[in-house]
Tab-separated table of C-alpha atoms in Angstrom:
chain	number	residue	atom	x	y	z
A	1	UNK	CA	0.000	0.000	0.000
A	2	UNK	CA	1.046	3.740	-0.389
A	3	UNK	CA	1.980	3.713	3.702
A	4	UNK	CA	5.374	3.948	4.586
A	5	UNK	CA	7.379	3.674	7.769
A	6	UNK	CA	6.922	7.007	9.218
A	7	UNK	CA	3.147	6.418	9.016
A	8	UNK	CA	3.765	2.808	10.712
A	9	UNK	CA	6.183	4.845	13.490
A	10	UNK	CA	2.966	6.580	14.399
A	11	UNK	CA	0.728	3.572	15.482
A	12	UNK	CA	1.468	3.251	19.161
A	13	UNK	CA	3.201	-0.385	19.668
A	14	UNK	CA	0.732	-1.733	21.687
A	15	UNK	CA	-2.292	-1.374	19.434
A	16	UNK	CA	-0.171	-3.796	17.267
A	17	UNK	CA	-0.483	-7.322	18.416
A	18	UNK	CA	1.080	-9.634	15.584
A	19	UNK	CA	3.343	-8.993	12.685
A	20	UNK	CA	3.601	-10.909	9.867
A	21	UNK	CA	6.916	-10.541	7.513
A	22	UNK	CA	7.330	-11.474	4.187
A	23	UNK	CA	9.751	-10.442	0.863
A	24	UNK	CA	9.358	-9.899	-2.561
A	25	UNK	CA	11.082	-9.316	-6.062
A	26	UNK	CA	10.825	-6.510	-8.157
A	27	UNK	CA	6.668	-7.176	-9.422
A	28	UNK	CA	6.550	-10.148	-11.595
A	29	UNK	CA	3.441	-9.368	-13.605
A	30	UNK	CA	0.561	-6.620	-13.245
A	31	UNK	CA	-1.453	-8.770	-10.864
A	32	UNK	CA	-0.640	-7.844	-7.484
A	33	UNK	CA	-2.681	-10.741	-6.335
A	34	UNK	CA	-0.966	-13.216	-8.114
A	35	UNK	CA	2.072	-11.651	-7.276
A	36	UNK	CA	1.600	-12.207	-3.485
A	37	UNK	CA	0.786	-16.281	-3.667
A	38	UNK	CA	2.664	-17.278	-6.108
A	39	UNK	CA	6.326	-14.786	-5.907
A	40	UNK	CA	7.285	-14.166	-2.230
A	41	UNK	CA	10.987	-15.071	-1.514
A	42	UNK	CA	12.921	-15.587	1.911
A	43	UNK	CA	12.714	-12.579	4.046
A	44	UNK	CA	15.677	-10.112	3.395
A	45	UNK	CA	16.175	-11.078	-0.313
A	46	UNK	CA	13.667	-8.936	-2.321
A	47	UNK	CA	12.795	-5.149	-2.635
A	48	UNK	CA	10.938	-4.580	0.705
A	49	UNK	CA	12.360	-2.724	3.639
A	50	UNK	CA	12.171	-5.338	6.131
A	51	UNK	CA	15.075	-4.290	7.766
A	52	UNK	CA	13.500	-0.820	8.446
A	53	UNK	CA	9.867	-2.476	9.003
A	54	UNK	CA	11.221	-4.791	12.171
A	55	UNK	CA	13.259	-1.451	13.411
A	56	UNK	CA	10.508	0.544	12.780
A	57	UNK	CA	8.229	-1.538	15.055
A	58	UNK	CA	10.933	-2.284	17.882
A	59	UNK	CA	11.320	1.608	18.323
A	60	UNK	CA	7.485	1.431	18.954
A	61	UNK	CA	7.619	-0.961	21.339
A	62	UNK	CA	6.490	-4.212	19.400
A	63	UNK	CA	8.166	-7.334	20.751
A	64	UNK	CA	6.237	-9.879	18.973
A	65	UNK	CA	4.632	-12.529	18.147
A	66	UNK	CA	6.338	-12.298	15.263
A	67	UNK	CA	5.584	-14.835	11.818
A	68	UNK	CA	7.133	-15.609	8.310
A	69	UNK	CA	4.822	-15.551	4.942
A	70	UNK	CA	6.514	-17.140	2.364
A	71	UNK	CA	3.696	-17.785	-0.609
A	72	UNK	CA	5.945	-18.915	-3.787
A	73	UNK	CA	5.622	-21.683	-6.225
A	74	UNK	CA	9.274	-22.286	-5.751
A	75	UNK	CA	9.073	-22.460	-2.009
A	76	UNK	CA	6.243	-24.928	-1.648
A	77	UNK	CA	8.267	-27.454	-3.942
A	78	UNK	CA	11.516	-27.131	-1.209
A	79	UNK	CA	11.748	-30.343	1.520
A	80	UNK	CA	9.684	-28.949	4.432
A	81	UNK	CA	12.440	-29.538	6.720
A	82	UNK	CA	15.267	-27.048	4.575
A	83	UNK	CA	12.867	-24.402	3.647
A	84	UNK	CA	11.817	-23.982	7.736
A	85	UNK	CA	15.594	-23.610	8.613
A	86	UNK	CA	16.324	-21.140	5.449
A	87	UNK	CA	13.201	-18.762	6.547
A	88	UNK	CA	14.525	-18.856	10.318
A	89	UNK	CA	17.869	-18.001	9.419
A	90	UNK	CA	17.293	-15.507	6.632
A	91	UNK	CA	14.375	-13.886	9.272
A	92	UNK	CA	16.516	-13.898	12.292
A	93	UNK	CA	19.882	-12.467	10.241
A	94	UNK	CA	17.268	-8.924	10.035
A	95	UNK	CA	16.951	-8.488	13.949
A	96	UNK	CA	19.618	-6.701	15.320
A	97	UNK	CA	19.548	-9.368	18.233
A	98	UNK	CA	18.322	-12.653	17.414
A	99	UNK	CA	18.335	-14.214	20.601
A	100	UNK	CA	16.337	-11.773	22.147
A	101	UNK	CA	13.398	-13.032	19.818
């Protein structure tokens, strides 16, 4: 949508009580719709900000829960077991400290 992280640093953390995070390439087609199932990629490898999204919420006092969207085509074909540990690790590498989430 057209709201950015200064409009998201305005929403008092706790009227926010879950966050999902996702990634995405550069758009794939005109369908935004189709877009979002079928072209997500691990978190920290596209064009989104999510960097600046998780620091954005810390700094208004989010600390979770915290989850991981991943629709792709490509991702649904990986072994359950690899794709889990490459979200978690690609996800956690964004927080400045891991552990503490």
């Amino acid at each position: 949508g057209p709201s950015t992280l200064a409009d998201l640093a305005e929403i008092p953390g706790n009227k926010v009580f879950v966050v999902e995070l996702n990634d995405a390439p550069v758009p794939q087609s005109t369908d935004l719709f189709h877009d979002t199932i079928h072209h997500r990629v691990l978190c920290g490898s596209g064009t989104f900000d999510v960097k600046g999204f998780i620091e954005t919420l810390q700094q208004i006092g989010f600390t979770g829960p915290w989850g991981v969207e991943i629709l792709s085509a490509a991702h649904r074909r990986r072994p359950l077991q690899e794709a889990l540990v490459d979200a978690h690790r690609t996800t956690m590498a964004l927080f400045d400290n891991p552990t503490a989430h």
